[in-house]
Amino acid sequence: MAARELALRLARCDQEDDVIEELRAAGYWEDGSAWQYYGGRENNFSVIGDQQSEPESALVEKITNSVDAVLMRECFAAGIHPESREAPRSTEGALEMFFSIPKGKLSRITPAERTALAENICLVATGSRRKPCYSVVDRGEGQTPRMLPSTILSLGESNKLRIPFVQGRFNMGGTGVLQFCGDHNLQLVISRRHRSAPAPHDPTSQMWGMTIVRREYPTGDMRNSTYRYLAPRGEVLSFAADSLPLWPDSSVNAQTRPLEAGTFIKLYEYDMTGYRTAITLDLYYRLSLLMPRIAVPVRLYEMRGYSAHTLETTLTGLGVRLDEDTRDNLETGFPTHHQFSVLGQQLSAQVYTFRAGASENYKRSEGILFVLNGQTHGSMDDRFFARKTVNLDYIRDSMLVIVDCSGLDAHIRENTFMNSRDRLRQTEFRSEVEKALERELGDHRGLKRLANQRRLEATRNKISDAKPLAEALQAVLRKSPTFASLFIDGHRLPSPFDLRSSEEEEQFEGRQFPTFFKLEKELGQNDPKHCPVNRGFRVEYITDAANDYLGRDLDPGEFQLRLNGEPYPHSINLWNGRGYLNLRLPGGAKPGDVLTFTSTVSDVQRVDPFVETFFVRVEPMQVQVGGGGGGRRKPSARTSGDDASTQAHLALPEMIPVYRDQWASHRFDDQSALRVVRNGNGGWDFFINMDNKYLLAELKADETVTELLKARFQFGLTLLGLSLLRRDGDPDEEMPIEDDVRAVSQRVAPIVLPMIAALGQLEA
C-alpha cells in the first residue's frame, strides 16, 4: 500500500481496531523489524510513563507544541533564527513582532481577528462519544521525514532549550497523551516542513513524513512496557504531495480542506472521562482554564453528531473570556490586581470574584492557578479560601485567582514546577507564596465585605428560625456536665458582620486613568512611619484609579518602588479608591535607621508619573506578649467575654437547615449531612441537610413524631460537628477540618436516629 494512501486511511480511522487492521493489511503490525524505539531508547517508559495525571492536561501539551510550531514558523519567515539575539525574548514579544498584537495580548484584538488567527491550529473531535478521537492539527513549521525521529519522536533532546519565546523546554514530545489512548496507546503523526523553515542538506525537505506510535506491553524477560514508532528499514514512511485533505470543514462535517504544511496528530480512543458533551462545552471550558493566556487561538471542531448550539468555536483562554464575558458575571469592583514579593521574586495575581452561581462555566473546584507563559503549571483548589488564615469560606466557590509566575528566576521556576507542568513541588518558595496569598486575600477589604454579605444572604431569617432549636440544644447540654465542659460556654458570639446591604454603601467608580495617586498621610523625614525591626508595615494611598488599573491587559498602569534609588520588592493592591502597599524591612536594617522609599506610578496617558516619597524609621524589636506565637496571650478557660469563646470552649453554633432546592450552593446530595462554615469571627455556622435520605426514611416510617426526629437529627449532627471541630488547627490533621466534618457526618447520618432511639430504651 502506498504511504500516502495509508496515511489518509489511518487519518480517517476512528477506532483502534480499524487502525490495527490497516497496519496488518499493509504488513506492518506483526513485523517487529518495522518499528523503532521512541526516543531511540528501549527503556522509554520511565520517561513517558511519568507525565501528566489527567488526560486534559496531557492534551494541553499537544496544543502547546502546536503553538510553539506556529511561532517558530513565523520566526523563520521573518528571516530570524529562533536562537539568535534578534529573536523575541518572550511569547508576548513574539506575538507583537510576528502578528502585530499589542503587548502580545489576545484581548487587544477583535474576536474576528482571533478567529482568523485560529486558522493556524485546530482541535477536532471525531469517533464515538464514549471513545472519542482527538486530532491536533497546525500550520506550523512542520518536520521533514528525516527530522521526525529527532524532534516529535525524540526524548531529552535540546531542540527548544535556547529559544526564549516558546514554552517547550523538556523535550518530552507531548508523550503524556499516549497512556490515555486506547489499549495500544496509538498515535498517528503526519508532518511536512513549511517552505519558510530551513532544512539544509535534507533530501526529504519537501516530503511528507508519516508514522504511528504504539505501546508494547512486557513479554518474556521485559519488566516494563516500551513505546515504538513505525519506521520500516529504519526510516519513517515518506511521500510527495502538494497538500493533504486533513483540515476540518464544518460545512460537510469532515476533514477535507487542504493542509499544505505543518503537523497532523491523531489520538485514538482517548480516555477523556467526564467530558461526554460536545467539545465546545465542557472540554472548551476546561482547556480555557488550563491555558488561561494561550498565545495563539485554537479553533475547536465537533464532528461526533452532536446537536449543540454551535459545533465550532475559538479557544482564546480563560483570560480573554474573563475580560469579555463577565461584565454581568463578576461582582462589582472585580477583578482586582495584586503585586507581591516572595523571597525576592516579584509576582502578580488577578482576583476574580463571580456573582453567586455564575462561576460554573469558568472553574470547577480550582481556586488558584499558577501560570507560566499563558499555561497553567499547577493549581490549588478553592479550599484554600476556607483556611482559618483566609476566612472566605462563604465565597470560596465564587473565587478564582490567577498568579502569573512568568517572571521567576530560572532556578526558582525549575525547583517549584514539575516538568510535567501540571503540579507544584513542596518547596520553601511555594510555602512562602501560600503565606503571601493568605495575607493578600485575608486582609482584602472587598473580599471580606463580600463574604459578610454572602453570609447574610445565606442565613437571613434562617438563624432566627433556628433559635428555638438552639435554646433546646442548650437545655440538653446543661443536663450533661460532660457536654458542657467539652463544647458550650453558655453564650452566643455576637455577629461579626456589618449587615448593611452593599447597595447602601457608596458605589466607587474608578477611572481608567487616574488623576491622582498620592499618600493618604504624609510621612516626611521629621514624621516618618515607625516600624519595629522584626515586623512589616503598611502604607496607604488614595487614588481614583479603577481596581484593575495595575493589572489589566489593556493599557495597565505601572507601580514601581525604590529604596535609596534601587528597585525594592513590594506588595500592592487597589480597592475602591485606596492602594495598600505592604512592605518588609530590608535585611540588615537596624534600629535608628531611616529609610527613604520612592514610588512612581505611570501609564500611557501620563507625561509625568505620580511620584511619592516617604520615610520609615526602624524601631527596636517588638516583643510579643505570650511569646512564641506572635499574638496575644491566650485567655484562660475561665476568662469571660468574647475572647474566651474561641479558646477552651466552642460557642453555640448557628444551626441552619438546608433543603433540596439549596443543595447546589452547599455541594450537597441526598447522603450529605452536615457542612460547617467559618463565620468570620472565630465561630462556625452549621448547615444541616434536612432532606437527607436517611432522615426522610425515618420520618416516613413514623409520621407521628416528625418534629422530635428532626430535632434529634440536628442535635446529633451538631454534637458530632462540635466534637470534630475541637481538632481545628491540629498540625497532624491532613484533611481540612471542614472536609473532615463533611465526610464523617455523611458516614454517621444513617445511624444517628436509630442509635439515639436504641440508647434511649436501655435500662440501668
Coordinates of N, CA and C in Angstrom, one line a residue, residues 13-127:
C13 N -9.5 6.8 10.2 CA -10.0 5.7 11.2 C -10.3 6.4 12.5
D14 N -11.4 5.9 13.2 CA -11.8 6.4 14.5 C -11.9 5.4 15.5
Q15 N -11.4 4.2 15.2 CA -11.4 3.1 16.2 C -10.0 2.4 16.1
E16 N -9.5 2.1 17.3 CA -8.2 1.4 17.4 C -8.1 0.1 16.6
D17 N -9.2 -0.7 16.6 CA -9.2 -1.9 15.9 C -9.0 -1.7 14.4
D18 N -9.7 -0.6 13.9 CA -9.6 -0.3 12.4 C -8.1 0.1 12.1
V19 N -7.5 0.8 13.0 CA -6.1 1.2 12.7 C -5.2 -0.1 12.6
I20 N -5.4 -1.0 13.6 CA -4.6 -2.2 13.6 C -4.8 -3.0 12.3
E21 N -6.1 -3.1 11.9 CA -6.4 -3.8 10.6 C -5.7 -3.2 9.4
E22 N -5.7 -1.9 9.4 CA -5.0 -1.2 8.2 C -3.5 -1.5 8.3
L23 N -2.9 -1.5 9.5 CA -1.5 -1.8 9.6 C -1.2 -3.2 9.3
R24 N -2.1 -4.1 9.7 CA -1.9 -5.5 9.4 C -2.0 -5.8 7.9
A25 N -3.0 -5.1 7.3 CA -3.1 -5.3 5.8 C -1.9 -4.8 5.1
A26 N -1.2 -3.8 5.6 CA 0.0 -3.2 5.0 C 1.2 -4.0 5.3
G27 N 1.1 -5.0 6.2 CA 2.2 -5.9 6.5 C 3.1 -5.4 7.6
Y28 N 2.6 -4.4 8.4 CA 3.5 -3.8 9.4 C 3.2 -4.2 10.8
W29 N 2.0 -4.5 11.2 CA 1.6 -4.7 12.6 C 2.4 -5.8 13.3
E30 N 2.6 -7.0 12.6 CA 3.3 -8.1 13.2 C 4.8 -8.1 12.9
D31 N 5.2 -7.1 12.1 CA 6.6 -7.1 11.7 C 7.4 -6.3 12.7
G32 N 8.1 -6.9 13.6 CA 8.8 -6.2 14.7 C 10.0 -5.4 14.1
S33 N 10.5 -5.8 13.0 CA 11.6 -5.0 12.4 C 11.2 -3.7 11.9
A34 N 9.9 -3.5 11.7 CA 9.4 -2.2 11.1 C 9.2 -1.1 12.1
W35 N 9.5 -1.4 13.4 CA 9.2 -0.5 14.5 C 10.5 -0.1 15.2
Q36 N 10.7 1.2 15.5 CA 11.9 1.7 16.2 C 11.5 2.2 17.6
Y37 N 12.4 2.2 18.5 CA 12.1 2.6 19.9 C 12.0 4.2 19.9
Y38 N 10.9 4.6 20.5 CA 10.6 6.0 20.7 C 11.8 6.7 21.5
G39 N 12.3 7.8 20.9 CA 13.4 8.4 21.6 C 14.7 7.7 21.5
G40 N 14.7 6.6 20.7 CA 16.0 5.9 20.5 C 16.4 5.1 21.7
R41 N 15.5 4.8 22.6 CA 15.8 4.1 23.8 C 14.8 3.1 24.2
E42 N 15.2 1.9 24.5 CA 14.2 0.8 24.8 C 13.5 1.1 26.1
N43 N 14.2 1.6 27.1 CA 13.5 1.9 28.4 C 12.9 3.3 28.4
N44 N 12.1 3.6 27.4 CA 11.5 4.9 27.3 C 10.3 5.1 28.2
F45 N 9.7 4.0 28.8 CA 8.6 4.0 29.6 C 8.9 4.8 30.9
S46 N 10.1 4.8 31.3 CA 10.5 5.6 32.5 C 10.2 7.1 32.4
V47 N 10.3 7.6 31.2 CA 10.0 9.0 30.9 C 8.6 9.2 30.5
I48 N 8.1 8.4 29.6 CA 6.8 8.5 29.0 C 5.7 8.2 30.1
G49 N 6.0 7.3 30.9 CA 5.0 6.9 32.0 C 5.0 7.8 33.1
D50 N 5.8 8.9 33.2 CA 5.9 9.8 34.3 C 5.4 11.2 33.9
Q51 N 4.3 11.3 33.2 CA 3.8 12.5 32.7 C 2.5 13.0 33.4
Q52 N 1.7 13.7 32.7 CA 0.5 14.3 33.3 C -0.4 13.2 33.9
S53 N -1.1 13.5 35.0 CA -2.0 12.6 35.6 C -3.4 12.7 35.1
E54 N -3.7 13.7 34.3 CA -5.1 13.9 33.8 C -5.0 14.0 32.3
P55 N -6.0 13.5 31.6 CA -6.0 13.5 30.1 C -6.0 14.8 29.5
E56 N -6.8 15.7 30.1 CA -6.9 17.1 29.5 C -5.6 17.9 29.7
S57 N -4.9 17.6 30.8 CA -3.6 18.3 31.0 C -2.6 17.8 29.9
A58 N -2.7 16.5 29.6 CA -1.8 15.9 28.6 C -2.1 16.5 27.3
L59 N -3.4 16.6 27.0 CA -3.8 17.2 25.7 C -3.3 18.6 25.5
V60 N -3.2 19.4 26.6 CA -2.7 20.7 26.5 C -1.3 20.8 26.0
E61 N -0.5 19.8 26.4 CA 0.9 19.7 25.9 C 0.9 19.6 24.4
K62 N 0.0 18.9 23.8 CA 0.0 18.8 22.3 C -0.4 20.1 21.7
I63 N -1.3 20.8 22.3 CA -1.7 22.1 21.8 C -0.6 23.1 22.0
T64 N 0.1 23.0 23.1 CA 1.2 23.9 23.3 C 2.3 23.7 22.3
N65 N 2.6 22.5 22.0 CA 3.6 22.2 20.9 C 3.2 22.8 19.6
S66 N 1.9 22.8 19.3 CA 1.4 23.4 18.0 C 1.6 24.9 18.1
V67 N 1.3 25.5 19.2 CA 1.5 27.0 19.4 C 3.0 27.3 19.2
D68 N 3.9 26.5 19.8 CA 5.3 26.8 19.5 C 5.7 26.6 18.1
A69 N 5.1 25.7 17.4 CA 5.4 25.4 16.0 C 5.0 26.6 15.1
V70 N 3.8 27.2 15.4 CA 3.4 28.4 14.6 C 4.3 29.6 14.9
L71 N 4.7 29.8 16.1 CA 5.6 30.9 16.4 C 7.0 30.7 15.7
M72 N 7.4 29.4 15.7 CA 8.7 29.1 15.1 C 8.6 29.4 13.5
R73 N 7.5 29.0 13.0 CA 7.3 29.2 11.5 C 7.4 30.7 11.2
E74 N 6.7 31.5 12.0 CA 6.8 33.0 11.8 C 8.1 33.5 12.0
C75 N 8.9 33.0 12.9 CA 10.2 33.5 13.2 C 11.1 33.2 12.0
F76 N 11.0 32.0 11.4 CA 11.8 31.7 10.2 C 11.3 32.5 9.1
A77 N 10.0 32.7 8.9 CA 9.5 33.5 7.8 C 10.0 35.0 7.9
A78 N 10.3 35.4 9.1 CA 10.8 36.8 9.2 C 12.3 36.9 9.0
G79 N 12.9 35.8 8.6 CA 14.4 35.7 8.4 C 15.2 35.8 9.6
I80 N 14.6 35.3 10.8 CA 15.3 35.4 12.1 C 15.5 34.0 12.6
H81 N 16.7 33.6 13.0 CA 16.9 32.3 13.6 C 16.4 32.4 15.0
P82 N 15.6 31.4 15.4 CA 15.0 31.4 16.7 C 16.0 31.5 17.9
E83 N 17.2 31.0 17.7 CA 18.2 31.1 18.8 C 19.1 32.3 18.7
S84 N 18.8 33.2 17.8 CA 19.7 34.4 17.6 C 19.2 35.5 18.6
R85 N 20.1 36.5 18.7 CA 19.8 37.7 19.5 C 18.6 38.5 19.0
E86 N 18.3 38.4 17.7 CA 17.3 39.1 17.1 C 15.9 38.5 17.4
A87 N 15.9 37.3 17.8 CA 14.6 36.6 18.1 C 13.9 37.3 19.3
P88 N 12.6 37.3 19.4 CA 11.9 37.9 20.6 C 12.3 37.2 21.8
R89 N 12.2 37.9 23.0 CA 12.7 37.4 24.2 C 11.5 36.7 25.0
S90 N 10.3 36.8 24.5 CA 9.2 36.3 25.3 C 8.1 35.9 24.3
T91 N 7.1 35.1 24.8 CA 6.0 34.8 23.9 C 5.2 36.0 23.5
E92 N 5.0 36.9 24.5 CA 4.3 38.2 24.2 C 5.0 39.0 23.1
G93 N 6.4 39.0 23.2 CA 7.2 39.7 22.3 C 7.0 39.1 20.9
A94 N 6.9 37.8 20.8 CA 6.8 37.1 19.5 C 5.4 37.4 18.9
L95 N 4.4 37.5 19.7 CA 3.1 37.8 19.2 C 3.0 39.2 18.7
E96 N 3.7 40.1 19.4 CA 3.7 41.5 18.9 C 4.6 41.7 17.7
M97 N 5.7 41.0 17.6 CA 6.6 41.1 16.4 C 6.0 40.4 15.2
F98 N 5.4 39.2 15.3 CA 5.0 38.4 14.2 C 3.6 38.7 13.8
F99 N 2.7 39.0 14.7 CA 1.3 39.1 14.4 C 0.8 40.5 14.7
S100 N 1.6 41.4 15.1 CA 1.2 42.8 15.4 C 0.1 42.9 16.5
I101 N 0.2 42.1 17.5 CA -0.7 42.1 18.6 C -0.2 42.9 19.7
P102 N -0.8 44.0 20.0 CA -0.3 45.0 21.0 C 0.0 44.3 22.3
K103 N 1.3 44.4 22.8 CA 1.7 43.8 24.1 C 1.5 42.3 24.1
G104 N 1.2 41.7 22.9 CA 1.1 40.2 22.9 C -0.2 39.7 23.6
K105 N -1.2 40.6 23.8 CA -2.4 40.2 24.5 C -3.6 40.0 23.5
L106 N -4.1 38.8 23.5 CA -5.2 38.5 22.6 C -6.4 39.3 22.8
S107 N -6.6 39.8 24.1 CA -7.8 40.6 24.4 C -7.7 42.0 23.7
R108 N -6.6 42.3 23.1 CA -6.4 43.6 22.5 C -6.6 43.6 20.9
I109 N -7.1 42.4 20.5 CA -7.5 42.3 19.1 C -9.0 41.9 19.0
T110 N -9.6 42.0 17.9 CA -11.1 41.8 17.9 C -11.4 40.3 17.8
P111 N -12.6 39.8 18.2 CA -12.9 38.4 18.0 C -12.7 37.9 16.6
A112 N -13.0 38.7 15.6 CA -12.9 38.3 14.2 C -11.4 38.0 13.9
E113 N -10.5 38.9 14.5 CA -9.1 38.7 14.2 C -8.6 37.5 15.0
R114 N -9.1 37.2 16.1 CA -8.7 36.0 16.8 C -9.1 34.7 16.1
T115 N -10.3 34.8 15.5 CA -10.8 33.6 14.8 C -10.0 33.4 13.5
A116 N -9.6 34.5 12.9 CA -8.7 34.4 11.7 C -7.3 33.8 12.1
L117 N -6.8 34.2 13.3 CA -5.5 33.7 13.7 C -5.6 32.2 14.1
A118 N -6.8 31.8 14.5 CA -7.0 30.4 14.9 C -7.0 29.4 13.7
E119 N -7.0 30.0 12.5 CA -6.8 29.1 11.3 C -5.4 28.5 11.2
N120 N -4.6 28.8 12.2 CA -3.2 28.1 12.3 C -3.3 26.8 13.1
I121 N -4.2 26.7 14.0 CA -4.2 25.5 14.9 C -5.7 25.1 15.1
C122 N -6.0 23.8 15.1 CA -7.3 23.3 15.4 C -7.3 22.0 16.2
L123 N -8.3 21.8 16.9 CA -8.6 20.6 17.7 C -9.9 20.0 17.2
V124 N -9.9 18.8 16.8 CA -11.1 18.2 16.1 C -11.4 16.9 16.9
A125 N -12.7 16.8 17.3 CA -13.2 15.6 18.0 C -14.0 14.8 17.0
T126 N -13.6 13.5 16.8 CA -14.3 12.6 15.9 C -14.6 11.3 16.7
G127 N -15.2 10.3 16.0 CA -15.4 9.0 16.6 C -16.6 8.9 17.4

